[in-house]
CSV table of C-alpha atoms in Angstrom, one decimal:
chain,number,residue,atom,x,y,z
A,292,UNK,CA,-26.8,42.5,34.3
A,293,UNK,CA,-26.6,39.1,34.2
A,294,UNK,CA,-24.2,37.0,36.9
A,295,UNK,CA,-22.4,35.2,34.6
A,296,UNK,CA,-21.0,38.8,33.1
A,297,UNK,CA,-20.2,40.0,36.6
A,298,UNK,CA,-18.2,37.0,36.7
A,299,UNK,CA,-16.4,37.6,33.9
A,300,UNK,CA,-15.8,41.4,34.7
A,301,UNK,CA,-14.6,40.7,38.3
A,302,UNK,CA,-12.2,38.0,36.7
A,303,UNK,CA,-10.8,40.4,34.2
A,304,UNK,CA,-10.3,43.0,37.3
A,305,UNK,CA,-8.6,40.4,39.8
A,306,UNK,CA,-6.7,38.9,36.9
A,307,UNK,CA,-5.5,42.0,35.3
A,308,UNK,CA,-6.8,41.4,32.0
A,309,UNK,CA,-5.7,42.9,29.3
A,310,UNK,CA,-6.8,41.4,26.2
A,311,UNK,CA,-9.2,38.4,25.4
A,312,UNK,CA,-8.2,36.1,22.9
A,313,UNK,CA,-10.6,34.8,20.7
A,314,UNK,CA,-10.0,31.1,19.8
A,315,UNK,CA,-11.2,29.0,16.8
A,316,UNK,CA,-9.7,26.4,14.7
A,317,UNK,CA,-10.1,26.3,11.2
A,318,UNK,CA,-10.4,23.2,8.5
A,319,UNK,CA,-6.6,22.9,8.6
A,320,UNK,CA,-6.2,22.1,12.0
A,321,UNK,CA,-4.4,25.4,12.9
A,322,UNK,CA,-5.5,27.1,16.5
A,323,UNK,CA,-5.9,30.6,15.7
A,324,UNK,CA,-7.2,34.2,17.7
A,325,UNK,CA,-7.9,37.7,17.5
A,326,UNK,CA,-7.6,39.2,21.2
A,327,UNK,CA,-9.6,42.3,22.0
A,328,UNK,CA,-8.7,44.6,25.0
A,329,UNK,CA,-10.8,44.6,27.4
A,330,UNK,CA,-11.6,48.3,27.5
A,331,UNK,CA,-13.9,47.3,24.5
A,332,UNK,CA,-15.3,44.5,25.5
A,333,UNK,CA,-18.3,45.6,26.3
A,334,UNK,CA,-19.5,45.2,23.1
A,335,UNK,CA,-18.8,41.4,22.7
A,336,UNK,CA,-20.2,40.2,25.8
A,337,UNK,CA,-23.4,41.6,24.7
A,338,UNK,CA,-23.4,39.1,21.8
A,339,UNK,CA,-21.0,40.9,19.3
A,340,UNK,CA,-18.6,38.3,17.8
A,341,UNK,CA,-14.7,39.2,16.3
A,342,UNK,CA,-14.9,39.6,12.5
A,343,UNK,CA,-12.8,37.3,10.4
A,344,UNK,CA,-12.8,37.1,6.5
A,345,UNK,CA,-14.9,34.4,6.0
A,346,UNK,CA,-12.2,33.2,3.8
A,347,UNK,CA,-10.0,32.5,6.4
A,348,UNK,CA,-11.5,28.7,6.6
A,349,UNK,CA,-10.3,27.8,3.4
A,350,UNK,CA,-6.7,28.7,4.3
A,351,UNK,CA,-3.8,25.2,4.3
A,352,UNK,CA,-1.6,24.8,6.6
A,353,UNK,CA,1.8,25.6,4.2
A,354,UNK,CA,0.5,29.0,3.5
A,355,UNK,CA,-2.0,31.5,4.1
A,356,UNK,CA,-3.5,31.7,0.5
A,357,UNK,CA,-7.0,30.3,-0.8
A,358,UNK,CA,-7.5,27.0,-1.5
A,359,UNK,CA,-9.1,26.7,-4.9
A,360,UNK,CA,-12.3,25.0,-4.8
A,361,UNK,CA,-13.5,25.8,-1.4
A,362,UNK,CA,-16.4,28.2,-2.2
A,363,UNK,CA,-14.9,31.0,-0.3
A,364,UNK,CA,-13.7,34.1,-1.4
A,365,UNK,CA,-12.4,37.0,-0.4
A,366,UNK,CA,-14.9,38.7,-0.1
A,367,UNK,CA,-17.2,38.2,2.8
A,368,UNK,CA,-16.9,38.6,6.8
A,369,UNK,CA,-18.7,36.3,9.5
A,370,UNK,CA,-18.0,36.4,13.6
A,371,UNK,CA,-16.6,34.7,16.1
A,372,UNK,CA,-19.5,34.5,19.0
A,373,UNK,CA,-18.0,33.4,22.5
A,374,UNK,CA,-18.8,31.0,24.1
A,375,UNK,CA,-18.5,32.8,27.8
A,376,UNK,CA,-18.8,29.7,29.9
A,377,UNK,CA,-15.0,28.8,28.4
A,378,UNK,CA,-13.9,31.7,29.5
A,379,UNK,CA,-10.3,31.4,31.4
A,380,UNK,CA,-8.0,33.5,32.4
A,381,UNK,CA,-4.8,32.3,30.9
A,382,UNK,CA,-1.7,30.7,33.1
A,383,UNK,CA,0.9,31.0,31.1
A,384,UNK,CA,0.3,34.5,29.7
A,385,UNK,CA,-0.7,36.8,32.2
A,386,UNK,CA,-2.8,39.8,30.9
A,387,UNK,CA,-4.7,37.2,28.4
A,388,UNK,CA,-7.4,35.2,28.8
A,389,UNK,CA,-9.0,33.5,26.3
A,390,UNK,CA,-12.6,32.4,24.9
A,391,UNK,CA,-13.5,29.5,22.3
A,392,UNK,CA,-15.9,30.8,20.0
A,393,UNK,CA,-18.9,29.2,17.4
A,394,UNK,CA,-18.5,31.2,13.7
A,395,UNK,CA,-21.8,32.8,12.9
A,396,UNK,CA,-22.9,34.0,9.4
A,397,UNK,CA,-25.5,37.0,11.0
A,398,UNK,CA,-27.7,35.4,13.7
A,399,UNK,CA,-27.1,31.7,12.6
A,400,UNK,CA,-24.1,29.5,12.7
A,401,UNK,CA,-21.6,29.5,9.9
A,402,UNK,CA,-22.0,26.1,7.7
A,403,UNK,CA,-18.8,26.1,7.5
A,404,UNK,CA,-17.9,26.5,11.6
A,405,UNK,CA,-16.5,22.9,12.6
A,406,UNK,CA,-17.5,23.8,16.3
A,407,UNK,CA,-20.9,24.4,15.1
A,408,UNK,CA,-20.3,21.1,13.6
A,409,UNK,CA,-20.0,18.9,16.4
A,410,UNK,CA,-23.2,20.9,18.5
A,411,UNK,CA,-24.9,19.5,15.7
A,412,UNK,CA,-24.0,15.9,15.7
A,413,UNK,CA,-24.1,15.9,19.1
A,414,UNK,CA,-27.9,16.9,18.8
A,415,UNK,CA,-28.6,14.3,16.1
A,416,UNK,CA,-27.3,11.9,19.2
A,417,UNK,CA,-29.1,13.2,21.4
A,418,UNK,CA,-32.6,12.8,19.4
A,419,UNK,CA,-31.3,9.2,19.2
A,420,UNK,CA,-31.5,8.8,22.7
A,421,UNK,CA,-27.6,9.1,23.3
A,422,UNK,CA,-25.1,11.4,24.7
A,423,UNK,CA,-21.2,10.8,23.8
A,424,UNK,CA,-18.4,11.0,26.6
A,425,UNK,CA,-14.8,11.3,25.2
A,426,UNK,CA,-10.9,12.2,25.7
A,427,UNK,CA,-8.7,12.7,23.3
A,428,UNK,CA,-5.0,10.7,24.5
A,429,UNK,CA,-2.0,12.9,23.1
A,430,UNK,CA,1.1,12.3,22.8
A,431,UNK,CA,3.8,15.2,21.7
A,432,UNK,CA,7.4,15.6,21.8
A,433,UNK,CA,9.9,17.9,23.5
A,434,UNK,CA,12.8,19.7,21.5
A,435,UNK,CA,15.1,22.1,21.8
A,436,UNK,CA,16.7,24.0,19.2
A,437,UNK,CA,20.9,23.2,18.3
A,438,UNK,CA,22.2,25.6,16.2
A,439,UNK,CA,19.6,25.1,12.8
A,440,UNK,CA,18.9,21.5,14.0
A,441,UNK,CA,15.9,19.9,16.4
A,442,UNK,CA,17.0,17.5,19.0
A,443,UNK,CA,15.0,16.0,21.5
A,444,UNK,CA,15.1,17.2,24.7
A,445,UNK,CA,15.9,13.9,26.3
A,446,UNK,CA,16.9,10.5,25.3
A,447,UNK,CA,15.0,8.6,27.2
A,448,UNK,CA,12.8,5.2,26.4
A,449,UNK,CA,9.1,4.5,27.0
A,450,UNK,CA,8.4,5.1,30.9
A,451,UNK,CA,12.2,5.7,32.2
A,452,UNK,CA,11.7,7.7,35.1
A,453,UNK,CA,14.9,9.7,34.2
A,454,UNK,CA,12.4,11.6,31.4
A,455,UNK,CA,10.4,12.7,34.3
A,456,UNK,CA,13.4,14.3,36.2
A,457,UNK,CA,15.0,16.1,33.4
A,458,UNK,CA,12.3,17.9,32.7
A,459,UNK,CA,10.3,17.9,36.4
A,460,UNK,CA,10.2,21.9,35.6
A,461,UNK,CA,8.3,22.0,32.6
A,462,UNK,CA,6.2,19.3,33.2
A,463,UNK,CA,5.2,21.0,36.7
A,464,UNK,CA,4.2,24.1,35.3
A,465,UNK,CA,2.5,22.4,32.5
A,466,UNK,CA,0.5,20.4,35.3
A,467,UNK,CA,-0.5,23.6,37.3
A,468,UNK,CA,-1.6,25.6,34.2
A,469,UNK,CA,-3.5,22.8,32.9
A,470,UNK,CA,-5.1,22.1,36.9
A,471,UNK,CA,-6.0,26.0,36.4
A,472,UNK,CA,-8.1,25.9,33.4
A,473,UNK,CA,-10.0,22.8,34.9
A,474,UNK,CA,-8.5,19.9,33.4
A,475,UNK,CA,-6.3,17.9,35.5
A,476,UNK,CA,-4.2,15.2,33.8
A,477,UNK,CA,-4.4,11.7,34.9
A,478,UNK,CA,-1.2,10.7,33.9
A,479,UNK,CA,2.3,11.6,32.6
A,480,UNK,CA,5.0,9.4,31.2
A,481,UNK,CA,7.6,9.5,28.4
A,482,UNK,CA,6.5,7.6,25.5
A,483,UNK,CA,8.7,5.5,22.9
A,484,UNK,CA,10.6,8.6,21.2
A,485,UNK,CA,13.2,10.7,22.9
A,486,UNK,CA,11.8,13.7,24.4
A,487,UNK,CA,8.3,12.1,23.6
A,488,UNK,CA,5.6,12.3,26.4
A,489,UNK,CA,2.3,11.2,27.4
A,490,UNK,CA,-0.6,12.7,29.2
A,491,UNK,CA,-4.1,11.5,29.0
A,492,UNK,CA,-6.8,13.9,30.4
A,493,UNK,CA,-10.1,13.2,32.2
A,494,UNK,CA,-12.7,12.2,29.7
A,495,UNK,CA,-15.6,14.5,29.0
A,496,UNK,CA,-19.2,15.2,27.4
A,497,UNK,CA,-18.6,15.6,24.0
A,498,UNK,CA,-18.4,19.4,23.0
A,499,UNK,CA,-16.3,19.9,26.2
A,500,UNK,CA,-13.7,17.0,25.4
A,501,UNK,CA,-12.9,18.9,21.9
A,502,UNK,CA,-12.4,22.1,23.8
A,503,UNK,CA,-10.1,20.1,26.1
A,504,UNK,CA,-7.8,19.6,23.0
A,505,UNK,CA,-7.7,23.0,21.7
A,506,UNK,CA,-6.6,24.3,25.4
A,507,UNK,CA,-4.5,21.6,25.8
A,508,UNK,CA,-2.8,21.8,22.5
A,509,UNK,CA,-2.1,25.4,23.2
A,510,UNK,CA,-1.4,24.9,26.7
A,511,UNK,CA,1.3,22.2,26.2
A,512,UNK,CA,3.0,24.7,23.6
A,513,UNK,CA,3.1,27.8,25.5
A,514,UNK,CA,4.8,26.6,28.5
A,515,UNK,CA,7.3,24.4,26.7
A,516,UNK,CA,8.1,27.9,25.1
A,517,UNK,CA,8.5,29.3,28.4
A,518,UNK,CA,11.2,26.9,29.2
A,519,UNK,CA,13.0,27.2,26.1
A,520,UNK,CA,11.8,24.7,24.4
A,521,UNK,CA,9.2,23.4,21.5
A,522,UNK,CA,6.4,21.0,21.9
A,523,UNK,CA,5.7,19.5,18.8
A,524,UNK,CA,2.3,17.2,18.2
A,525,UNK,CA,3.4,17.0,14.3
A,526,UNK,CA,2.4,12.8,13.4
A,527,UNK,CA,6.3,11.8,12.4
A,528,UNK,CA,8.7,13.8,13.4
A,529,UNK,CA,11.6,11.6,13.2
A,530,UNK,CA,11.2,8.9,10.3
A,531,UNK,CA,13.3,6.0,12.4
A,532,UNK,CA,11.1,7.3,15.6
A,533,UNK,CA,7.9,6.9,17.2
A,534,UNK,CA,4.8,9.0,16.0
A,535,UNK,CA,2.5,11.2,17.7
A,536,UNK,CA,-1.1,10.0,18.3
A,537,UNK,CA,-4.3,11.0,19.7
A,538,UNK,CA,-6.0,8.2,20.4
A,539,UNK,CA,-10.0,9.3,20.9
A,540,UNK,CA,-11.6,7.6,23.6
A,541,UNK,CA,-15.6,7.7,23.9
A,542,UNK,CA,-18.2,5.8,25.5
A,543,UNK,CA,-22.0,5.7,25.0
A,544,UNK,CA,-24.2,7.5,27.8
A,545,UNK,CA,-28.4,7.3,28.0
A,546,UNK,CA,-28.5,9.8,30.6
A,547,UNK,CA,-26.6,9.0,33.8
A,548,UNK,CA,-25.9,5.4,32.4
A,549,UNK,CA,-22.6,4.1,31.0
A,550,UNK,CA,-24.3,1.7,28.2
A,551,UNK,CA,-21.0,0.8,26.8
A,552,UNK,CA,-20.7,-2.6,28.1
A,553,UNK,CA,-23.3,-5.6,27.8
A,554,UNK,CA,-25.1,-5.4,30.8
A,555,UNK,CA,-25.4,-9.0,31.2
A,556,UNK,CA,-21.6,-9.3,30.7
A,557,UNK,CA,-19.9,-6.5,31.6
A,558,UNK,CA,-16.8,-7.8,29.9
A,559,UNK,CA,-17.7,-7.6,26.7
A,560,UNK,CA,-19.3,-4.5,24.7
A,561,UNK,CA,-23.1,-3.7,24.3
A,562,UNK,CA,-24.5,-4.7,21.1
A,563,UNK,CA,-25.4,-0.5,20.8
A,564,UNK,CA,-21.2,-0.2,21.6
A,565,UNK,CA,-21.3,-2.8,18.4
A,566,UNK,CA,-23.4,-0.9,16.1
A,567,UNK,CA,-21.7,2.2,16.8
A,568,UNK,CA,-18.1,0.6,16.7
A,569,UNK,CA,-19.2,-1.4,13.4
A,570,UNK,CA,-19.8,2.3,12.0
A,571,UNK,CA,-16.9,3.8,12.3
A,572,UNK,CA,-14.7,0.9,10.8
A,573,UNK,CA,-17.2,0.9,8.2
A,574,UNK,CA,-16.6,4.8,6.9
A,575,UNK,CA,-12.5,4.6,8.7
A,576,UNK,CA,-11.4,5.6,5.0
A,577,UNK,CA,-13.0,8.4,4.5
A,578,UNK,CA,-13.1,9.3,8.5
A,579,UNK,CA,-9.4,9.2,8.4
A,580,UNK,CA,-9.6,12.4,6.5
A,581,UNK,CA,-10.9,13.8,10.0
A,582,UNK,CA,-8.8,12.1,12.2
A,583,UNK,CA,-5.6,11.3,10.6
A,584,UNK,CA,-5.9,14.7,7.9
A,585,UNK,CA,-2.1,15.7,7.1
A,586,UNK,CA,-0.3,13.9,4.7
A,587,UNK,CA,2.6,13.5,7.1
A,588,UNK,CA,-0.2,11.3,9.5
A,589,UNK,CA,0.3,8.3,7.1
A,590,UNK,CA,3.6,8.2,8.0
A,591,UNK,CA,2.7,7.2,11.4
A,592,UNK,CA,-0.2,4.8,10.2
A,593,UNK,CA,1.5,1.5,9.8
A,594,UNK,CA,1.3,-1.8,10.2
A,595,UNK,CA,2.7,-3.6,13.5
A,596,UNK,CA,3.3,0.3,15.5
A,597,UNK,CA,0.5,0.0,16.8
A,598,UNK,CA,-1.6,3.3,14.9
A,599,UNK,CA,-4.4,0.8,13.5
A,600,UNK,CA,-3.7,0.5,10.2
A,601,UNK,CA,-6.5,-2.4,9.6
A,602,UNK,CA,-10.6,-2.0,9.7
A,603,UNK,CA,-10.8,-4.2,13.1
A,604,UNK,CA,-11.6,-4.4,16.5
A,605,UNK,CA,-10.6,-6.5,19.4
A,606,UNK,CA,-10.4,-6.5,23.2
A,607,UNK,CA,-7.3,-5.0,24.4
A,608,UNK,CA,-5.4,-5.1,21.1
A,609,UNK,CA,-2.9,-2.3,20.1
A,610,UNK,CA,-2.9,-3.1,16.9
A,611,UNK,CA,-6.7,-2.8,15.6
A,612,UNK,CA,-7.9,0.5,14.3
A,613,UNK,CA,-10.8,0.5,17.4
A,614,UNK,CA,-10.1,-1.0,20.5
A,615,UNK,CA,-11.3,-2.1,23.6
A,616,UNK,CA,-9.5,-1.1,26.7
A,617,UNK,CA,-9.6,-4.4,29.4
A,618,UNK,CA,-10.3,-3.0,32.7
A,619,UNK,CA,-9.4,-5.1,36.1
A,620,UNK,CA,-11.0,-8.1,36.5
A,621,UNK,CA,-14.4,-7.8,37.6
A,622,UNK,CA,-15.4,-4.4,36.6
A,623,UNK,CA,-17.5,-3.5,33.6
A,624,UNK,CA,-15.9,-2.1,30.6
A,625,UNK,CA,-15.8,1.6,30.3
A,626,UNK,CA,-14.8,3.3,27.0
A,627,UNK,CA,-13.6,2.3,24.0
A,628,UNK,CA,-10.2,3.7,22.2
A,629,UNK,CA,-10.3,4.9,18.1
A,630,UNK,CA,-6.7,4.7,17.5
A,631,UNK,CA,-6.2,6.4,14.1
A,632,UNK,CA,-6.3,9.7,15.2
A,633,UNK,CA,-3.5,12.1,15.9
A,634,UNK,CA,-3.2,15.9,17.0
A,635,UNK,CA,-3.0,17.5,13.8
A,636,UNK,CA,-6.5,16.5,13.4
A,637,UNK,CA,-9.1,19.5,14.1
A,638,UNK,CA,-11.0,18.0,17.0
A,639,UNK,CA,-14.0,19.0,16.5
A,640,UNK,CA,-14.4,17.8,13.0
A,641,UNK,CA,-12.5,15.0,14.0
A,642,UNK,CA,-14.8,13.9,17.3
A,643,UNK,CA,-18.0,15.0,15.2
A,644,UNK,CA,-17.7,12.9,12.2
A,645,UNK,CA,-16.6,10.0,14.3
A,646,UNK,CA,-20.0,10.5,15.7
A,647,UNK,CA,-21.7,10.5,12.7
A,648,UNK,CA,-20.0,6.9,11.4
A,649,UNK,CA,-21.3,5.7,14.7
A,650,UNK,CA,-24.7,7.1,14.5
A,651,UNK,CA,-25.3,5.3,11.3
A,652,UNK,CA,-24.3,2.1,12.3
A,653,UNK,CA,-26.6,2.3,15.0
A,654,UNK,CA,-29.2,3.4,12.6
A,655,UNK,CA,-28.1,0.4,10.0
A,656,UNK,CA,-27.8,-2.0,13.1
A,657,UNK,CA,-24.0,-2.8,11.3
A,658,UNK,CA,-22.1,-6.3,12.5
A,659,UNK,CA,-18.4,-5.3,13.1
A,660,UNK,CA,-17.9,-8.6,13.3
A,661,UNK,CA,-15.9,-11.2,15.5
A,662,UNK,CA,-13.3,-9.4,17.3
A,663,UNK,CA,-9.5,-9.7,16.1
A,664,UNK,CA,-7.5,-10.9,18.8
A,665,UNK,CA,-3.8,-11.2,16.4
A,666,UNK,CA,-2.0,-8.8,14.8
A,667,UNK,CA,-4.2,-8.3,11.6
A,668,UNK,CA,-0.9,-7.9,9.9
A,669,UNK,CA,-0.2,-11.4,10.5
A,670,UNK,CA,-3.4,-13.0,9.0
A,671,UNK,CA,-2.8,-14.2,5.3
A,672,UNK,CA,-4.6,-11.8,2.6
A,673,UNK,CA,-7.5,-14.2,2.3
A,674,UNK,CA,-8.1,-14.7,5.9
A,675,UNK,CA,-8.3,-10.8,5.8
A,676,UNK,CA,-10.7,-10.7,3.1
A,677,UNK,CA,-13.1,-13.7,4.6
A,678,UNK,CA,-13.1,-11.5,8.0
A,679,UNK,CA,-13.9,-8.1,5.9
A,680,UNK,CA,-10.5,-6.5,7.7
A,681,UNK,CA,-9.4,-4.1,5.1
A,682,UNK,CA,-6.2,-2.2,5.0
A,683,UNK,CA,-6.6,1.5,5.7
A,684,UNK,CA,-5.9,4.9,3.5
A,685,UNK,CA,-2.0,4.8,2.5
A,686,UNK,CA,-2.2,8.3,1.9
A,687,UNK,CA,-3.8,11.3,2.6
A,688,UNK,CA,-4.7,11.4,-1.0
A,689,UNK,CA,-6.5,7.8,-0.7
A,690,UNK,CA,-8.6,9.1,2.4
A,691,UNK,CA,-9.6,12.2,0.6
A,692,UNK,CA,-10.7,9.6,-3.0
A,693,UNK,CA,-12.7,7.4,0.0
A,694,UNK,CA,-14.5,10.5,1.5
A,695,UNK,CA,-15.7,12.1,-2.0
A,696,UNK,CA,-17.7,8.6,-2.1
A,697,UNK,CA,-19.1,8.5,1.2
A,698,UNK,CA,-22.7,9.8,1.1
A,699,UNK,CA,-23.7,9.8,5.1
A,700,UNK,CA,-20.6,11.5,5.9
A,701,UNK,CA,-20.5,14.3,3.5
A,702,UNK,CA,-24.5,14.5,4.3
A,703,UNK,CA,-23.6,14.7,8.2
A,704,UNK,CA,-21.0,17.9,7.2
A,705,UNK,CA,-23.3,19.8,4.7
A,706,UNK,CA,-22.3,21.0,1.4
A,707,UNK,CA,-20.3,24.1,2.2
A,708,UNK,CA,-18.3,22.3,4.9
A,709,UNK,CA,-17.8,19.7,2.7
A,710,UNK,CA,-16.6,21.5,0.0
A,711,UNK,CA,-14.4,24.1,2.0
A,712,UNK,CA,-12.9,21.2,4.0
A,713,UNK,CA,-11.7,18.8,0.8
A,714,UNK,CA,-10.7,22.2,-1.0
A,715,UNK,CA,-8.0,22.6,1.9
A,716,UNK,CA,-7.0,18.8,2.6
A,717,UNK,CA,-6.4,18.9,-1.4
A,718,UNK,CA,-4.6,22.0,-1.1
A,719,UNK,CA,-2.2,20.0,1.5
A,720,UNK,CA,-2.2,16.5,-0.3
A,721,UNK,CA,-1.3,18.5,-3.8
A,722,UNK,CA,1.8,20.7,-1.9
A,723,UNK,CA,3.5,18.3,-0.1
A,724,UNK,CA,2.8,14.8,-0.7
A,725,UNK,CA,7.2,14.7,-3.0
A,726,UNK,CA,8.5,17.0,-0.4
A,727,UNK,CA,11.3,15.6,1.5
A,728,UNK,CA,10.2,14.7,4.7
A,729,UNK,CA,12.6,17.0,6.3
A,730,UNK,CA,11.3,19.9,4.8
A,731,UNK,CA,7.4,18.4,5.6
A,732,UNK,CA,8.6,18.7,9.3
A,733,UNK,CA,9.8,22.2,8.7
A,734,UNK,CA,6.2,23.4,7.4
A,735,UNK,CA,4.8,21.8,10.2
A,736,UNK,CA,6.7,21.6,13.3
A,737,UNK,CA,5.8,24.5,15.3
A,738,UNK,CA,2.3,25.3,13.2
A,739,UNK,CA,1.2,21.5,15.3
């Protein structure tokens, strides 16, 4: 017996664990389990993974029915493996704990397994010379249900310290279960919507910062629930209202060192942080099919609200697609921010092909150019077009066009992943890109 399944056994005695859920999230963004009970777990801690129909990864968010195209069938079963070191006992559900799990096809990961994704391009990183830190910055709103409408659950403005007393409760709770699972948020504050929050979370090594969103995700959910109310990370909620983002912060490590900065002027970015930057503005159309992937997202993605709706970068600029947090005078950069991302986004799809633009700009040794230091929005057409600042994806249909043309990043996701993943964006685009935008937010409020 090794001690790490000790561990586990002791926890599932002191913790009175009944059943073990078995996380994964599939190519439409959508957090999904199985839980066994533990009086058979025995089996799966030996290396045993949860059967799912391998058709389950081609499923859309609207309904769970086969997208066409995909490559998947129903016929077919692969297996959730768990990964034991994320096993936690879970605050808000006592009896449950829960495990995040890596899809294998037999003894080998599942193409098709967007965790085993992200091992990978973190590997193709690493034979670079390069390991990725990141955090994923959320923002989500808090309703509550009147009669058959959703109202926020405040009406608050950006920072009023009234948001925080109004709902000191829930937001204590959520605090303490997230603390108990090992993340500890480093800020909370209501955002521009009413009822909408903030809460960045310590940044981490790669693989771990995309778990961090999946337990957060569900974390924020499940205790809102407990407190009667919804949590929502849905894009656009409200048309005449803020969005929800996810901003993706990452910096660039060689072992021990930080080598996002210059090193010879800490206040500006490392020609590496340039390449890599210069990447991801390069393939931002087709990467926004990651990172921005409903078609409710482009509501959000506009010009002058601050989402980055424009292929630039600048220094402390809210309105470029990538930018450069300023820190305090006389300390080095740290990180920089990708701002067209948002929750809906499967993180670690979204975090691994962000790290594959970035990888082949470094490889290319690409020029993002000058940094923008204006709202792009403001710079005539021509002046656009002289500084190569292009407007983003529209749609979700125009990301999805800009991705089926985008060699390296369909090469970095394989062909099966590939296919399966366009088969359910598609899927999406095709079924609701007329809806109404009120029944859009119906599909999606409480499946994001």
């Amino acid at each position: 017996m090794t001690d790490w399944k000790n561990e586990i056994r002791a926890a599932i005695r002191s913790h009175g664990i009944r059943y073990v859920r078995f996380l994964w999230c599939d190519n439409a963004g959508l957090i999904r389990a199985k839980a066994v009970h533990t009086a058979f777990l025995e089996d799966y801690l030996e290396g045993a993974g949860v059967g799912i129909a391998a058709a389950q990864q081609a499923v859309p968010v609207m309904v769970d029915a086969l997208a066409s195209g995909s490559g998947l069938t129903p016929a077919g079963e692969v297996h959730m493996r768990a990964d034991w070191s994320t096993f936690t006992p879970l605050p808000y559900a006592p009896g449950h704990a829960r495990v995040l799990t890596d899809i294998h096809e037999g003894e080998a990961p599942w193409p098709h397994c967007p965790r085993s994704f992200l091992r990978r391009m973190i590997e193709w990183a690493g034979q670079h010379g390069w390991q990725i830190r990141a955090a994923f910055e959320n923002e989500f709103y808090l309703l509550r249900r009147e009669g058959d409408r959703v109202v926020p659950a405040d009406s608050t403005v950006f920072a009023q310290t009234a948001a925080l007393d109004v709902l000191a409760p829930m937001l204590e709770e959520l605090s303490s279960a997230l603390e108990a699972q090992g993340i500890v948020p480093e800020m909370i504050y209501a955002e521009s919507g009413p009822g909408q929050f903030e809460m960045p979370i310590r940044y981490a090594e790669a693989l771990r910062a995309a778990d961090n969103q999946i337990i957060f995700r569900e974390t924020v959910r499940a205790v809102a629930r407990r407190h009667g109310l919804i949590a929502s990370f849905v894009p656009k909620i409200f048309p005449d209202k803020a969005g929800n983002g996810a901003h993706l912060h990452f910096s660039l490590w060689q072992g021990d060192q930080n080598r996002t900065a210059d090193p010879r002027r800490p206040e500006a970015l490392s020609l590496e942080a340039q390449a890599f930057i210069a990447g991801i503005l390069h393939h931002l159309p087709a990467l926004m099919v990651f990172t921005t992937p409903s078609p409710n997202s482009y509501k959000r993605i506009r010009p002058r609200f601050w989402s980055g709706a424009f292929t630039c970068w600048g220094y402390g600029n809210r309105e470029a697609a990538v930018r450069v947090p300023q820190p305090p005078a006389g300390r080095p950069i740290t990180h920089v921010e990708l701002k067209t991302v948002d929750p809906s986004c499967n993180p670690y799809l979204a975090l691994g092909a962000m790290i594959a633009a970035g990888l082949d700009g470094l490889e290319q040794g690409l020029d993002p150019g000058e940094p923008v230091q204006v709202d792009p929005a403001d710079l005539s057409e021509q002046e656009r077009a002289t500084r190569g600042i292009r407007p983003l994806p529209a749609s979700l249909g125009e990301a999805i066009a800009a991705l089926e043309e985008d060699e390296a990043l369909l090469q970095a996701l394989g062909p099966e992943l590939a296919r399966s993943y366009l088969a359910v964006r598609r899927a999406e685009w095709e079924a609701m890109k007329d809806l109404p935008h009120e029944e859009e937010v119906q599909i999606l409020l409480e499946r994001y």
